[in-house]
Amino acid sequence: MVTIVVGFNVLLSLMLLYVAWKIRKLRSRLAKITKIVLAAERNTYKVLRGAPKLLSKGQLGANLLTERYQQLDPQLQRVQKILALFGLGQKLWLRNKPKSIGITQRFWRRS
């Protein structure tokens, strides 16, 4: 009976020793993971610390650019209309222009 109890206690202690070893191993892994996560958090903080200022600066620049574009858009439309009128005038001028005899044709007709 005593042998059974001692054997059971030895078996139980070996199982608990194995569980303690696994817990210690898990604790070590968790410590490494914690260090990695903290380092990533510090680096992320360093990178993103100035982001709100940069985002607001970029948004201000985009707003100014939009306003400038809205100011230039009517001028662009006017220039496009003027160029279209020049194109129309050129087409009309070329259509109504009398066709002249080319230099090569005049040269060959002399003989």
PDB file of C-alpha atoms in Angstrom:
ATOM      1  CA  MET A   1       0.000   0.000   0.000  1.00  0.00           C
ATOM      2  CA  VAL A   2       2.822   2.362   0.894  1.00  0.00           C
ATOM      3  CA  THR A   3       4.515   1.509  -2.413  1.00  0.00           C
ATOM      4  CA  ILE A   4       1.376   2.446  -4.316  1.00  0.00           C
ATOM      5  CA  VAL A   5       1.133   5.782  -2.494  1.00  0.00           C
ATOM      6  CA  VAL A   6       4.856   6.516  -3.011  1.00  0.00           C
ATOM      7  CA  GLY A   7       4.615   5.490  -6.677  1.00  0.00           C
ATOM      8  CA  PHE A   8       1.533   7.643  -7.119  1.00  0.00           C
ATOM      9  CA  ASN A   9       3.289  10.602  -5.449  1.00  0.00           C
ATOM     10  CA  VAL A  10       6.373  10.192  -7.664  1.00  0.00           C
ATOM     11  CA  LEU A  11       4.167  10.008 -10.767  1.00  0.00           C
ATOM     12  CA  LEU A  12       2.191  13.050  -9.633  1.00  0.00           C
ATOM     13  CA  SER A  13       5.407  15.002  -8.899  1.00  0.00           C
ATOM     14  CA  LEU A  14       6.828  14.139 -12.343  1.00  0.00           C
ATOM     15  CA  MET A  15       3.621  15.311 -14.010  1.00  0.00           C
ATOM     16  CA  LEU A  16       3.627  18.537 -12.010  1.00  0.00           C
ATOM     17  CA  LEU A  17       7.331  19.047 -12.769  1.00  0.00           C
ATOM     18  CA  TYR A  18       6.546  18.681 -16.476  1.00  0.00           C
ATOM     19  CA  VAL A  19       3.644  21.177 -16.143  1.00  0.00           C
ATOM     20  CA  ALA A  20       5.913  23.627 -14.273  1.00  0.00           C
ATOM     21  CA  TRP A  21       8.562  23.272 -16.987  1.00  0.00           C
ATOM     22  CA  LYS A  22       5.956  23.989 -19.703  1.00  0.00           C
ATOM     23  CA  ILE A  23       4.645  27.000 -17.757  1.00  0.00           C
ATOM     24  CA  ARG A  24       8.189  28.358 -17.374  1.00  0.00           C
ATOM     25  CA  LYS A  25       8.794  27.884 -21.100  1.00  0.00           C
ATOM     26  CA  LEU A  26       5.493  29.643 -21.889  1.00  0.00           C
ATOM     27  CA  ARG A  27       6.423  32.484 -19.525  1.00  0.00           C
ATOM     28  CA  SER A  28       9.738  32.927 -21.346  1.00  0.00           C
ATOM     29  CA  ARG A  29       7.981  33.054 -24.714  1.00  0.00           C
ATOM     30  CA  LEU A  30       5.441  35.544 -23.415  1.00  0.00           C
ATOM     31  CA  ALA A  31       8.259  37.756 -22.095  1.00  0.00           C
ATOM     32  CA  LYS A  32       9.915  37.737 -25.543  1.00  0.00           C
ATOM     33  CA  ILE A  33       6.607  38.505 -27.264  1.00  0.00           C
ATOM     34  CA  THR A  34       5.980  41.323 -24.778  1.00  0.00           C
ATOM     35  CA  LYS A  35       9.372  42.858 -25.574  1.00  0.00           C
ATOM     36  CA  ILE A  36       8.676  42.635 -29.314  1.00  0.00           C
ATOM     37  CA  VAL A  37       5.207  44.188 -28.975  1.00  0.00           C
ATOM     38  CA  LEU A  38       6.541  47.013 -26.775  1.00  0.00           C
ATOM     39  CA  ALA A  39       9.340  47.744 -29.250  1.00  0.00           C
ATOM     40  CA  ALA A  40       6.825  47.802 -32.103  1.00  0.00           C
ATOM     41  CA  GLU A  41       4.582  50.136 -30.106  1.00  0.00           C
ATOM     42  CA  ARG A  42       7.501  52.505 -29.373  1.00  0.00           C
ATOM     43  CA  ASN A  43       8.532  52.562 -33.028  1.00  0.00           C
ATOM     44  CA  THR A  44       4.956  53.108 -34.153  1.00  0.00           C
ATOM     45  CA  TYR A  45       4.632  55.966 -31.701  1.00  0.00           C
ATOM     46  CA  LYS A  46       7.848  57.546 -32.989  1.00  0.00           C
ATOM     47  CA  VAL A  47       6.650  57.308 -36.579  1.00  0.00           C
ATOM     48  CA  LEU A  48       3.071  58.438 -36.014  1.00  0.00           C
ATOM     49  CA  ARG A  49       3.747  61.070 -33.339  1.00  0.00           C
ATOM     50  CA  GLY A  50       3.814  63.899 -35.893  1.00  0.00           C
ATOM     51  CA  ALA A  51       1.069  62.501 -38.110  1.00  0.00           C
ATOM     52  CA  PRO A  52      -1.789  64.753 -36.894  1.00  0.00           C
ATOM     53  CA  LYS A  53       0.226  67.897 -37.647  1.00  0.00           C
ATOM     54  CA  LEU A  54       1.246  66.593 -41.058  1.00  0.00           C
ATOM     55  CA  LEU A  55      -2.307  65.521 -41.882  1.00  0.00           C
ATOM     56  CA  SER A  56      -3.728  68.914 -40.970  1.00  0.00           C
ATOM     57  CA  LYS A  57      -0.974  70.610 -42.973  1.00  0.00           C
ATOM     58  CA  GLY A  58      -1.747  68.380 -45.961  1.00  0.00           C
ATOM     59  CA  GLN A  59      -5.459  69.051 -45.637  1.00  0.00           C
ATOM     60  CA  LEU A  60      -4.803  72.801 -45.560  1.00  0.00           C
ATOM     61  CA  GLY A  61      -2.635  72.487 -48.673  1.00  0.00           C
ATOM     62  CA  ALA A  62      -5.334  70.481 -50.444  1.00  0.00           C
ATOM     63  CA  ASN A  63      -7.933  73.103 -49.550  1.00  0.00           C
ATOM     64  CA  LEU A  64      -5.713  75.912 -50.851  1.00  0.00           C
ATOM     65  CA  LEU A  65      -5.066  73.958 -54.027  1.00  0.00           C
ATOM     66  CA  THR A  66      -8.799  73.410 -54.520  1.00  0.00           C
ATOM     67  CA  GLU A  67      -9.453  77.128 -54.103  1.00  0.00           C
ATOM     68  CA  ARG A  68      -6.687  77.983 -56.572  1.00  0.00           C
ATOM     69  CA  TYR A  69      -8.070  75.482 -59.075  1.00  0.00           C
ATOM     70  CA  GLN A  70     -11.525  77.007 -58.730  1.00  0.00           C
ATOM     71  CA  GLN A  71     -10.007  80.428 -59.426  1.00  0.00           C
ATOM     72  CA  LEU A  72      -8.135  79.195 -62.503  1.00  0.00           C
ATOM     73  CA  ASP A  73     -10.952  77.089 -63.957  1.00  0.00           C
ATOM     74  CA  PRO A  74     -12.903  80.037 -65.460  1.00  0.00           C
ATOM     75  CA  GLN A  75      -9.684  81.376 -66.990  1.00  0.00           C
ATOM     76  CA  LEU A  76      -8.978  77.967 -68.494  1.00  0.00           C
ATOM     77  CA  GLN A  77     -12.472  77.834 -69.969  1.00  0.00           C
ATOM     78  CA  ARG A  78     -12.000  81.279 -71.516  1.00  0.00           C
ATOM     79  CA  VAL A  79      -8.669  80.274 -73.044  1.00  0.00           C
ATOM     80  CA  GLN A  80     -10.243  77.088 -74.416  1.00  0.00           C
ATOM     81  CA  LYS A  81     -13.047  79.125 -76.014  1.00  0.00           C
ATOM     82  CA  ILE A  82     -10.529  81.528 -77.556  1.00  0.00           C
ATOM     83  CA  LEU A  83      -8.495  78.636 -78.950  1.00  0.00           C
ATOM     84  CA  ALA A  84     -11.671  77.074 -80.342  1.00  0.00           C
ATOM     85  CA  LEU A  85     -12.488  80.377 -82.072  1.00  0.00           C
ATOM     86  CA  PHE A  86      -8.970  80.500 -83.529  1.00  0.00           C
ATOM     87  CA  GLY A  87      -9.394  76.939 -84.776  1.00  0.00           C
ATOM     88  CA  LEU A  88     -12.737  77.798 -86.351  1.00  0.00           C
ATOM     89  CA  GLY A  89     -11.238  80.915 -87.942  1.00  0.00           C
ATOM     90  CA  GLN A  90      -8.357  78.877 -89.339  1.00  0.00           C
ATOM     91  CA  LYS A  91     -10.745  76.316 -90.828  1.00  0.00           C
ATOM     92  CA  LEU A  92     -12.828  79.051 -92.433  1.00  0.00           C
ATOM     93  CA  TRP A  93      -9.739  80.830 -93.741  1.00  0.00           C
ATOM     94  CA  LEU A  94      -8.283  77.656 -95.227  1.00  0.00           C
ATOM     95  CA  ARG A  95     -11.615  76.737 -96.814  1.00  0.00           C
ATOM     96  CA  ASN A  96     -12.089  80.153 -98.442  1.00  0.00           C
ATOM     97  CA  LYS A  97      -8.430  80.657 -99.388  1.00  0.00           C
ATOM     98  CA  PRO A  98      -7.878  80.448-103.154  1.00  0.00           C
ATOM     99  CA  LYS A  99      -5.789  77.490-104.138  1.00  0.00           C
ATOM    100  CA  SER A 100      -2.503  78.565-105.637  1.00  0.00           C
ATOM    101  CA  ILE A 101      -0.307  76.660-108.023  1.00  0.00           C
ATOM    102  CA  GLY A 102       2.647  75.100-106.277  1.00  0.00           C
ATOM    103  CA  ILE A 103       6.257  75.982-107.138  1.00  0.00           C
ATOM    104  CA  THR A 104       6.938  72.609-108.729  1.00  0.00           C
ATOM    105  CA  GLN A 105       3.891  72.877-110.963  1.00  0.00           C
ATOM    106  CA  ARG A 106       4.948  76.326-112.209  1.00  0.00           C
ATOM    107  CA  PHE A 107       8.457  75.096-112.921  1.00  0.00           C
ATOM    108  CA  TRP A 108       7.223  72.226-115.088  1.00  0.00           C
ATOM    109  CA  ARG A 109       4.731  74.370-117.000  1.00  0.00           C
ATOM    110  CA  ARG A 110       7.434  76.745-118.259  1.00  0.00           C
ATOM    111  CA  SER A 111       8.898  74.265-120.631  1.00  0.00           C
TER     112      SER A 111
END
